[in-house]
XYZ file of C-alpha atoms in Angstrom:
666
model
C 0.000 0.000 0.000
C 1.505 3.362 -1.071
C 1.638 5.984 1.649
C 1.153 9.538 0.319
C 3.100 12.442 1.699
C 1.119 13.914 4.580
C 1.491 16.885 6.926
C 3.285 16.149 10.181
C 3.299 17.713 13.628
C 6.320 19.247 15.354
C 7.698 15.779 16.172
C 7.692 14.655 12.553
C 4.713 12.329 13.121
C 1.462 12.372 11.128
C -0.880 15.018 12.525
C -4.139 14.012 14.198
C -6.022 15.603 11.304
C -4.091 13.481 8.842
C -4.804 10.312 10.866
C -8.488 11.208 11.011
C -8.522 11.631 7.234
C -6.782 8.279 6.829
C -9.380 6.561 8.955
C -12.070 8.231 6.934
C -10.556 7.020 3.678
C -10.371 3.366 4.760
C -12.716 1.375 2.520
C -11.527 -2.162 3.382
C -14.113 -4.485 4.847
C -11.687 -5.193 7.657
C -12.697 -1.918 9.329
C -16.114 -3.370 9.999
C -14.336 -5.473 12.635
C -11.679 -3.072 13.942
C -11.434 0.419 15.391
C -8.309 2.599 15.456
C -7.179 4.344 18.626
C -4.103 6.390 19.504
C -2.412 4.820 22.514
C 0.643 7.035 22.817
C 2.962 9.432 21.072
C 3.454 8.152 17.547
C 1.610 4.885 18.255
C -1.792 3.925 16.905
C -3.340 0.500 17.332
C -6.250 -1.401 15.827
C -8.688 -3.025 18.272
C -10.892 -5.988 17.387
C -14.533 -5.089 18.074
C -15.302 -8.681 18.980
C -12.535 -9.847 21.314
C -10.962 -6.408 22.105
C -7.464 -7.653 21.243
C -5.052 -4.928 20.054
C -2.804 -4.995 16.995
C -0.057 -2.678 15.743
C -1.224 -0.262 13.047
C 0.962 2.894 13.024
C 4.293 3.140 14.835
C 6.182 6.331 14.155
C 6.190 6.742 10.376
C 5.601 3.008 9.699
C 2.178 1.746 8.679
C 1.617 -1.946 9.529
C -1.151 -2.461 6.975
C -4.184 -4.711 7.315
C -3.002 -8.206 6.362
C -2.559 -9.316 9.960
C -5.988 -7.929 10.801
C -7.562 -9.938 8.000
C -5.871 -13.090 9.216
C -7.246 -12.527 12.698
C -10.770 -12.726 11.331
C -10.366 -14.963 8.270
C -8.470 -17.791 9.976
C -10.775 -17.922 12.949
C -8.148 -16.720 15.415
C -10.735 -14.387 16.927
C -12.924 -16.723 19.024
C -15.979 -14.432 18.939
C -15.781 -13.994 15.184
C -15.387 -17.763 14.685
C -18.541 -18.418 16.668
C -20.499 -15.927 14.609
C -18.994 -17.220 11.374
C -19.198 -13.797 9.773
C -15.986 -13.284 7.827
C -16.911 -15.336 4.750
C -15.696 -12.604 2.406
C -12.100 -13.435 3.358
C -12.291 -17.172 2.704
C -9.568 -18.090 0.195
C -10.977 -18.395 -3.284
C -13.862 -16.042 -2.594
C -14.388 -12.995 -4.863
C -16.415 -11.007 -2.339
C -13.366 -9.297 -0.901
C -12.823 -7.162 -3.955
C -13.136 -3.952 -1.977
C -9.649 -4.225 -0.564
C -7.964 -7.445 -1.689
C -4.600 -8.304 -0.092
C -1.563 -7.807 -2.241
C -0.302 -11.311 -1.713
C -2.075 -14.429 -0.499
C -0.148 -16.111 2.291
C 0.376 -19.851 2.530
C -1.512 -19.876 5.790
C -4.582 -18.349 4.120
C -4.462 -20.766 1.217
C -4.025 -23.959 3.222
C -5.633 -23.849 6.639
C -8.718 -21.645 6.543
C -10.995 -24.646 6.319
C -9.300 -26.590 9.148
C -11.458 -26.491 12.252
C -10.010 -26.600 15.735
C -10.073 -30.088 17.285
C -9.614 -30.137 21.064
C -9.491 -33.942 21.226
C -6.723 -34.059 18.634
C -4.760 -31.477 20.613
C -5.138 -33.515 23.802
C -3.918 -36.618 21.976
C -0.891 -34.820 20.495
C 0.059 -33.321 23.863
C -0.029 -36.786 25.429
C 2.042 -38.186 22.572
C 4.585 -35.386 22.980
C 4.838 -36.098 26.709
C 5.401 -39.814 26.065
C 7.949 -39.396 23.270
C 10.120 -36.822 25.061
C 9.669 -37.874 28.682
C 8.065 -34.602 29.768
C 6.240 -34.563 33.134
C 2.478 -35.049 32.968
C 1.838 -31.718 34.653
C 3.521 -29.753 31.849
C 0.038 -29.052 30.452
C -0.791 -27.151 33.659
C 2.356 -25.014 33.656
C 1.903 -21.328 32.893
C 4.634 -21.090 30.261
C 3.150 -23.977 28.266
C -0.374 -22.545 28.571
C 0.713 -19.104 27.357
C 2.602 -20.575 24.420
C -0.286 -22.770 23.278
C -2.928 -20.051 23.661
C -0.801 -17.682 21.621
C -0.901 -20.231 18.815
C -4.544 -21.161 19.347
C -6.699 -19.094 21.754
C -9.484 -21.655 21.481
C -7.389 -24.292 23.221
C -8.969 -25.312 26.516
C -6.720 -26.089 29.455
C -6.283 -29.767 30.223
C -5.792 -31.234 33.669
C -3.209 -33.701 34.919
C -5.848 -36.418 34.998
C -6.906 -35.737 31.407
C -3.313 -35.982 30.172
C -2.705 -39.149 32.187
C -5.819 -40.818 30.777
C -4.816 -39.848 27.244
C -1.308 -41.290 27.747
C -2.709 -44.536 29.096
C -5.101 -44.673 26.141
C -2.182 -44.390 23.695
C -0.355 -47.126 25.608
C -3.339 -49.491 25.488
C -3.854 -48.981 21.751
C -0.168 -49.560 20.977
C -0.085 -52.559 23.307
C -2.929 -54.200 21.415
C -1.113 -53.624 18.118
C 2.073 -55.169 19.498
C 0.119 -58.056 21.008
C -1.406 -58.764 17.605
C 2.064 -58.766 16.064
C 3.540 -61.129 18.668
C 0.551 -63.455 18.413
C 1.213 -63.804 14.689
C 4.919 -64.653 14.778
C 5.776 -68.300 14.022
C 8.528 -68.714 16.590
C 9.371 -68.023 20.214
C 10.295 -64.928 22.205
C 13.489 -64.371 24.187
C 13.414 -62.083 27.215
C 16.029 -59.834 28.779
C 15.640 -58.851 32.426
C 17.137 -55.570 33.598
C 16.913 -53.948 37.025
C 16.644 -50.259 37.860
C 16.612 -48.942 41.421
C 15.311 -45.845 43.179
C 16.206 -43.753 46.207
C 13.378 -45.499 48.049
C 15.135 -48.867 47.579
C 12.430 -49.984 45.186
C 13.255 -52.106 42.185
C 11.918 -51.728 38.650
C 12.271 -54.805 36.475
C 12.443 -54.058 32.744
C 11.384 -57.039 30.625
C 12.230 -56.698 26.942
C 11.064 -59.117 24.271
C 13.231 -60.149 21.314
C 11.687 -61.963 18.373
C 11.635 -62.296 14.592
C 8.382 -61.964 12.688
C 7.177 -63.929 9.679
C 9.007 -61.519 7.336
C 12.310 -61.992 9.185
C 12.323 -58.580 10.818
C 14.080 -58.488 14.197
C 12.224 -56.747 17.044
C 13.426 -55.544 20.433
C 10.530 -54.088 22.463
C 10.030 -53.324 26.137
C 7.058 -55.432 27.228
C 6.721 -54.710 30.940
C 8.118 -52.490 33.674
C 7.286 -54.172 36.971
C 7.845 -52.427 40.299
C 9.185 -54.819 42.958
C 9.333 -53.736 46.608
C 12.141 -56.173 47.468
C 14.756 -56.414 44.675
C 16.833 -58.887 46.683
C 14.046 -61.411 47.056
C 14.690 -64.734 45.329
C 11.284 -65.105 43.678
C 10.770 -61.438 42.782
C 12.047 -61.786 39.254
C 10.284 -65.074 38.626
C 7.004 -63.366 39.460
C 7.829 -60.447 37.161
C 8.599 -62.864 34.311
C 5.375 -64.789 34.919
C 3.483 -61.497 34.759
C 5.081 -60.764 31.406
C 4.307 -64.226 30.019
C 0.687 -63.878 31.073
C 0.257 -60.325 29.751
C 1.589 -61.220 26.319
C 0.236 -64.785 26.007
C 3.739 -66.268 25.902
C 3.155 -69.397 27.959
C 5.053 -72.143 26.160
C 6.758 -69.624 23.851
C 9.658 -68.492 26.038
C 13.015 -69.352 24.444
C 15.866 -67.790 26.447
C 16.417 -65.480 29.397
C 19.270 -62.960 29.606
C 19.883 -61.336 32.980
C 21.342 -58.111 34.248
C 24.649 -58.770 36.009
C 23.249 -57.455 39.304
C 20.750 -60.344 39.377
C 23.376 -63.047 39.302
C 23.096 -64.441 42.815
C 22.548 -68.152 43.193
C 19.050 -67.951 44.685
C 17.747 -65.863 41.805
C 19.556 -68.005 39.246
C 18.142 -71.180 40.756
C 14.596 -69.858 40.666
C 14.907 -68.656 37.085
C 16.432 -71.951 35.954
C 13.469 -73.718 37.450
C 11.107 -71.333 35.705
C 12.857 -71.824 32.369
C 12.743 -75.602 32.798
C 8.981 -75.462 33.300
C 8.227 -72.955 30.558
C 10.751 -74.374 28.105
C 11.370 -77.956 29.262
C 13.259 -79.404 26.293
C 15.684 -76.609 25.425
C 19.135 -77.790 26.474
C 18.236 -78.384 30.108
C 17.875 -74.647 30.932
C 21.294 -73.818 29.504
C 19.659 -71.115 27.402
C 19.847 -68.889 30.479
C 22.479 -66.177 30.077
C 23.470 -65.091 33.554
C 25.164 -61.812 32.646
C 24.480 -58.887 30.342
C 27.143 -58.518 27.647
C 27.350 -54.724 27.940
C 27.430 -54.777 31.741
C 30.217 -57.356 31.770
C 32.342 -55.155 29.498
C 31.589 -52.101 31.625
C 32.550 -54.021 34.758
C 35.882 -55.012 33.218
C 36.562 -51.447 32.103
C 35.754 -50.067 35.545
C 38.015 -52.640 37.220
C 41.006 -51.721 35.090
C 40.350 -47.991 35.477
C 40.228 -48.383 39.250
C 43.520 -50.310 39.150
C 45.161 -47.282 37.516
C 43.109 -44.575 39.220
C 46.096 -42.571 40.517
C 47.738 -42.198 37.116
C 44.382 -41.551 35.440
C 43.675 -38.832 38.022
C 46.869 -37.045 36.949
C 45.850 -37.191 33.315
C 42.351 -35.966 34.151
C 43.688 -32.985 36.127
C 46.009 -32.127 33.244
C 43.123 -32.166 30.790
C 41.022 -30.046 33.152
C 43.876 -27.554 33.425
C 43.822 -27.071 29.664
C 40.061 -27.206 29.043
C 38.783 -25.034 31.903
C 40.752 -21.921 30.982
C 40.828 -20.152 27.633
C 44.305 -18.767 28.265
C 45.659 -22.180 29.244
C 44.122 -23.795 26.182
C 45.531 -21.081 23.926
C 49.033 -21.661 25.281
C 48.577 -25.418 24.928
C 47.616 -25.065 21.264
C 50.545 -22.739 20.592
C 52.962 -25.213 22.173
C 51.457 -28.073 20.177
C 52.048 -26.124 16.970
C 55.627 -25.305 17.942
C 56.363 -28.955 18.714
C 54.552 -30.010 15.531
C 52.647 -32.782 17.299
C 50.477 -34.393 14.604
C 47.571 -35.391 16.855
C 44.034 -34.884 15.493
C 42.334 -35.791 18.787
C 40.502 -33.157 20.806
C 40.945 -33.079 24.541
C 37.803 -33.446 26.643
C 37.151 -34.035 30.324
C 35.527 -37.405 30.924
C 32.127 -38.169 32.423
C 32.675 -40.565 35.322
C 29.329 -42.268 34.651
C 30.432 -43.293 31.105
C 33.651 -45.291 30.833
C 34.003 -44.696 27.082
C 34.499 -40.971 27.768
C 37.464 -41.835 30.005
C 38.872 -44.036 27.255
C 38.607 -41.208 24.697
C 40.172 -38.747 27.147
C 43.148 -41.042 27.730
C 43.651 -41.735 24.013
C 43.682 -38.015 23.205
C 46.006 -37.226 26.125
C 48.429 -39.979 25.075
C 48.724 -38.519 21.601
C 49.488 -35.126 23.172
C 51.811 -36.315 25.899
C 54.797 -34.486 24.363
C 52.887 -31.233 24.782
C 52.024 -32.040 28.401
C 55.659 -32.949 29.063
C 56.803 -29.445 28.025
C 53.793 -27.503 29.257
C 55.313 -26.537 32.630
C 58.089 -24.594 30.863
C 55.613 -22.810 28.596
C 52.858 -22.193 31.162
C 54.197 -21.744 34.722
C 50.724 -22.401 36.177
C 50.934 -26.058 35.115
C 52.634 -28.145 37.800
C 51.383 -31.721 37.249
C 54.179 -34.209 36.763
C 53.312 -37.330 34.737
C 56.298 -39.616 34.363
C 57.266 -41.255 31.087
C 56.635 -44.691 32.618
C 53.143 -43.585 33.596
C 52.419 -42.483 30.032
C 53.543 -45.916 28.804
C 51.175 -47.554 31.272
C 48.302 -45.372 30.089
C 49.122 -46.341 26.522
C 49.009 -50.042 27.465
C 45.723 -49.455 29.267
C 44.227 -47.836 26.161
C 45.172 -50.894 24.093
C 42.955 -53.125 26.227
C 40.243 -50.512 26.680
C 40.018 -50.361 22.884
C 39.392 -54.110 22.848
C 36.445 -53.617 25.213
C 35.263 -50.444 23.470
C 35.121 -52.088 20.044
C 33.263 -55.062 21.478
C 30.732 -52.861 23.283
C 30.220 -50.640 20.266
C 28.373 -53.454 18.500
C 25.280 -52.898 20.630
C 25.185 -49.095 20.380
C 23.635 -49.083 16.909
C 19.970 -48.011 16.641
C 19.170 -51.445 15.184
C 20.122 -54.228 17.572
C 22.306 -56.886 15.881
C 21.292 -60.511 15.481
C 22.937 -63.028 17.806
C 25.381 -64.457 15.246
C 27.724 -61.431 15.448
C 28.779 -61.906 19.078
C 30.680 -65.204 19.076
C 33.763 -63.865 17.339
C 33.929 -60.733 19.499
C 33.523 -62.615 22.763
C 35.992 -65.362 21.802
C 38.505 -62.704 20.743
C 38.269 -60.995 24.136
C 38.625 -64.353 25.870
C 41.776 -65.169 23.929
C 43.349 -61.683 24.264
C 42.753 -61.530 28.004
C 44.077 -65.058 28.429
C 47.315 -64.153 26.634
C 47.597 -60.891 28.581
C 47.135 -62.683 31.899
C 50.095 -64.930 31.018
C 52.240 -62.071 29.693
C 55.902 -61.868 30.656
C 55.393 -58.149 31.209
C 54.615 -57.932 34.935
C 52.530 -54.775 34.541
C 50.335 -56.310 31.833
C 49.808 -59.581 33.694
C 49.061 -57.683 36.931
C 46.544 -55.488 35.162
C 44.828 -58.150 33.044
C 44.770 -61.300 35.176
C 41.747 -60.202 37.290
C 39.899 -59.243 34.104
C 40.576 -62.612 32.517
C 39.372 -64.514 35.582
C 36.111 -62.549 35.600
C 35.548 -62.789 31.860
C 36.328 -66.512 31.792
C 33.228 -67.122 33.939
C 31.129 -65.166 31.468
C 32.628 -67.100 28.559
C 31.815 -70.460 30.120
C 28.217 -69.397 30.678
C 27.528 -67.958 27.239
C 29.801 -69.839 24.809
C 27.194 -72.532 24.060
C 24.504 -70.028 23.087
C 26.902 -67.813 21.125
C 28.396 -70.796 19.291
C 24.964 -72.122 18.326
C 24.084 -68.635 17.055
C 27.182 -68.273 14.863
C 26.573 -71.747 13.423
C 23.332 -70.303 12.058
C 25.454 -67.889 9.989
C 25.994 -69.610 6.593
C 29.316 -67.812 6.173
C 30.868 -69.615 9.168
C 28.766 -72.573 10.385
C 30.646 -75.042 12.581
C 34.103 -74.228 11.231
C 34.397 -70.892 13.048
C 33.620 -72.657 16.316
C 36.313 -75.252 15.665
C 38.853 -72.546 14.801
C 38.220 -70.390 17.871
C 38.016 -73.317 20.282
C 41.331 -74.667 19.018
C 42.885 -71.259 19.667
C 41.438 -71.015 23.169
C 41.531 -74.607 24.419
C 44.358 -76.154 22.409
C 44.477 -79.906 22.861
C 41.246 -79.832 24.903
C 39.313 -78.192 22.096
C 37.773 -81.420 20.814
C 35.785 -81.912 24.021
C 34.275 -78.440 23.773
C 33.568 -78.808 20.068
C 31.720 -82.075 20.738
C 29.596 -80.359 23.406
C 28.565 -77.672 20.917
C 27.891 -80.202 18.176
C 25.784 -82.368 20.489
C 23.947 -79.302 21.752
C 22.880 -78.000 18.376
C 21.801 -81.455 17.192
C 19.715 -81.975 20.331
C 18.148 -78.580 19.835
C 17.308 -79.429 16.240
C 15.736 -82.734 17.274
C 13.558 -80.846 19.707
C 12.348 -78.604 16.898
C 11.621 -81.647 14.774
C 9.508 -83.030 17.597
C 7.582 -79.763 17.739
C 7.034 -79.714 13.969
C 5.692 -83.277 13.863
C 2.628 -84.803 15.451
C 4.203 -88.210 15.819
C 1.272 -90.626 16.293
C -0.819 -89.066 13.504
C 1.912 -88.378 10.922
C 1.384 -90.520 7.789
C 4.307 -92.590 6.670
C 4.604 -90.918 3.283
C 4.030 -87.281 4.259
C 6.112 -84.546 5.814
C 9.468 -86.256 5.469
C 10.989 -84.558 2.437
C 11.464 -81.342 4.384
C 13.221 -83.159 7.202
C 15.601 -85.692 5.626
C 17.653 -86.294 2.517
C 19.493 -89.411 1.355
C 23.174 -89.395 2.230
C 25.708 -91.568 4.022
C 24.761 -92.681 7.531
C 25.939 -90.664 10.495
C 25.873 -91.833 14.077
C 24.156 -89.720 16.694
C 26.491 -88.614 19.452
C 26.033 -90.362 22.765
C 28.621 -88.358 24.710
C 28.487 -84.924 26.242
C 24.669 -84.840 26.197
C 23.280 -81.620 27.607
C 19.800 -82.988 28.227
C 18.865 -84.565 31.517
C 16.082 -86.537 29.845
C 17.256 -88.153 26.612
C 14.948 -91.155 26.512
C 12.344 -89.206 24.569
C 14.937 -88.178 21.989
C 16.231 -91.724 21.625
C 12.692 -92.927 21.008
C 12.273 -90.185 18.445
C 15.455 -91.186 16.597
C 14.247 -94.804 16.498
C 10.914 -93.571 15.153
C 12.602 -91.565 12.389
C 14.739 -94.594 11.545
C 11.643 -96.801 11.284
C 9.618 -94.519 9.033
C 12.508 -93.827 6.658
C 13.581 -97.427 6.183
C 16.797 -97.211 8.144
C 19.498 -94.728 9.139
C 20.357 -93.670 5.587
C 18.981 -90.140 5.620
C 20.508 -86.773 6.419
C 18.705 -84.106 8.394
C 18.249 -80.499 7.367
C 20.873 -79.512 9.928
C 23.517 -81.904 8.578
C 22.704 -80.923 5.017
C 23.103 -77.247 5.943
C 26.409 -77.833 7.757
C 27.919 -79.781 4.874
C 26.924 -77.425 2.070
C 29.332 -74.780 0.789
C 29.811 -71.573 2.747
C 28.130 -68.366 1.657
C 30.528 -65.651 0.496
C 31.548 -63.158 3.181
C 30.418 -59.870 1.641
C 30.292 -56.574 3.483
C 26.529 -56.046 3.284
C 25.549 -59.626 4.098
C 22.301 -59.906 6.079
C 21.822 -63.237 7.802
C 18.087 -62.659 8.274
C 17.592 -62.055 4.569
C 19.512 -65.265 3.802
C 17.250 -67.342 6.024
C 14.139 -65.679 4.628
C 15.223 -66.700 1.138
C 16.090 -70.255 2.241
C 13.240 -71.031 4.606
C 11.484 -73.257 2.070
C 14.653 -75.288 1.672
C 15.096 -75.613 5.452
C 11.588 -75.358 6.950
C 12.462 -76.818 10.355
C 15.981 -75.440 10.622
C 14.833 -71.957 9.596
C 12.299 -71.981 12.431
C 15.093 -72.843 14.833
C 17.350 -70.190 13.282
C 14.740 -67.456 13.758
C 14.551 -68.178 17.479
C 18.318 -68.457 17.901
C 19.181 -65.316 15.938
C 16.733 -63.237 17.978
C 18.485 -64.059 21.267
C 19.774 -60.929 22.977
C 23.000 -61.042 24.954
C 22.585 -57.516 26.334
C 19.839 -56.244 28.621
C 20.479 -52.491 28.374
C 19.400 -49.904 25.820
C 21.928 -48.617 23.288
C 22.369 -45.326 25.165
C 23.341 -47.167 28.368
C 25.987 -49.539 26.995
C 28.899 -47.610 28.545
C 27.248 -46.792 31.867
C 29.324 -47.408 34.973
C 26.341 -47.369 37.331
C 23.053 -49.219 37.520
C 20.193 -47.126 36.175
C 18.180 -45.234 38.779
C 14.576 -44.146 38.481
C 14.288 -40.404 39.112
C 12.076 -38.953 41.842
C 9.394 -37.763 39.406
C 8.905 -41.202 37.882
C 8.866 -42.921 41.257
C 6.049 -40.565 42.289
C 3.833 -42.034 39.554
C 1.669 -45.064 40.039
C 3.179 -48.344 38.758
C 0.612 -48.671 35.957
C 1.150 -45.093 34.737
C 4.931 -45.468 34.890
C 4.800 -48.681 32.863
C 2.487 -47.064 30.312
C 4.799 -44.071 29.786
C 8.016 -46.096 29.481
C 6.610 -48.820 27.239
C 4.699 -46.435 24.975
C 7.817 -44.278 24.515
C 9.744 -47.337 23.365
C 6.967 -48.434 21.008
C 6.394 -45.008 19.451
C 10.027 -44.913 18.270
C 9.115 -47.391 15.564
C 5.741 -46.022 14.488
C 2.825 -48.374 14.084
C 3.509 -52.077 14.340
C 2.724 -54.058 11.186
C -0.166 -56.412 11.551
C 0.270 -60.143 10.928
C -1.155 -61.486 7.667
C -4.681 -62.820 7.754
C -4.908 -66.542 8.203
């Protein structure tokens, strides 16, 4: 809008006569809804006749125009005008506003004029926001939030704490039903991880996470329950929490493995859970599919142990890094000295977070690369007086070598997508072998530092090697040969005994799956056998190293198979798979895709593979892999009721992945 030259008063502002003339000349329909009033020297505002809200119109020599006034009426921002539904002449596309059409149609006018305000939708989105970002439920009652929302939409009605809570629980129940439908449709079993959080009130919160593969060979990792337990040290507490989970999700008879948080590994708890697993999964390797320790927590425990062993030297390094990073002048001198010495390091110094051991590792690595600068820093900056000896730097360097081993191993489970179980055997066996060699090192410092770590990790290895070996055998790139190779490296002349245990274990597991796939008394003689056996040379079933306490049923089954096939001249799917050529080891190989493509060839073995590959060796979330402390529930969450707390935590986990796909119709 062009502004003509007008007379001004002594202050250079438009005179009152001029402003009166301007108001008189206004022909736009907008002035049927607004009045103009002078509110101060050089300031004139437009007031809505309906809601009395004020808007800038003239400030000094600047004229604000009328576009914002039109939007106030046309978009329904004015609540009184919306109720009366009067401003139809400003609806986009209408030709009735020809009296004073806007120069340019805004995107807001063209897209949202017909969208009506929906209070229920707003309530739902607020609840979803609270769930996704962990905001407190009472945020909707806080003044800052209310002011912000009402600025965007004055029609928004305030919502109470109870309303938000009910909406959050409603979202949880809807998502739970979707997930329940998905789990009910999967062909295989579900593995559970059990993690424990604590609170300042000495309450325990058991996190139960389900791991499974659906019919399309997609791997899922979803929190199923968060159960508050008043006595975390009680022997049957965790058994009851697991039974609650099995009941809630209709998993009776479908539990495959249990993986425990390291803090739960006392003998009473282990005994109770072994008994539970024997009842709920009676044939699976005599309860040996119970992993007593979380992979990530074991690595964190080892890292903490070795950091404590060198705490005095590490404290010197930490203070040196703090000296540089907490003062701009000190850091400037440090950088200048680094340039003079031409130290080629590309690492950036940072002070570590004592609750995350990987930050200490990164701090030590960076400091080691810059140790020449630290060694000369006292002559360049007289304020620096920390003396780190050359021998101490060498020890830190040795420490970093073994911390890198743990860091690389832990990094596997930090990815957003949790890896399938086949990837862990090589990492765990490598740590076992490296720590074993370090414990026997001729270097007294290395053996002193690493022997306690090896003794602790060896217990973990003995507990998990069966499960991890069975999982890597399900990788067609490695099969049984990788187990033989690693066991020969670790056990030497005793390797054959361990290899036989693994071989017997996987064959017994496969026989159990065959029993599940067949209804023995009703199976016709000429049906259902092509998918199980193929003609090859006979192979004797192992009678040594059996992991099952009750083998009579399996012996009867083998006799039955021999009878219906005309003698022991057939080869099982498992033996056929093990003897076929290896799949090429390509960088982008996906073991789940391979089994999806080969499930018709190996119908029974593929069912077993789906359960095995979904086993989780770690109980913690990806953002907690490097934690040095057990997770604690904050005071706000502990103030919530158990049902509300479970709803918020589970729904947050589920909403990360969007809507769960529904199983195909039967």
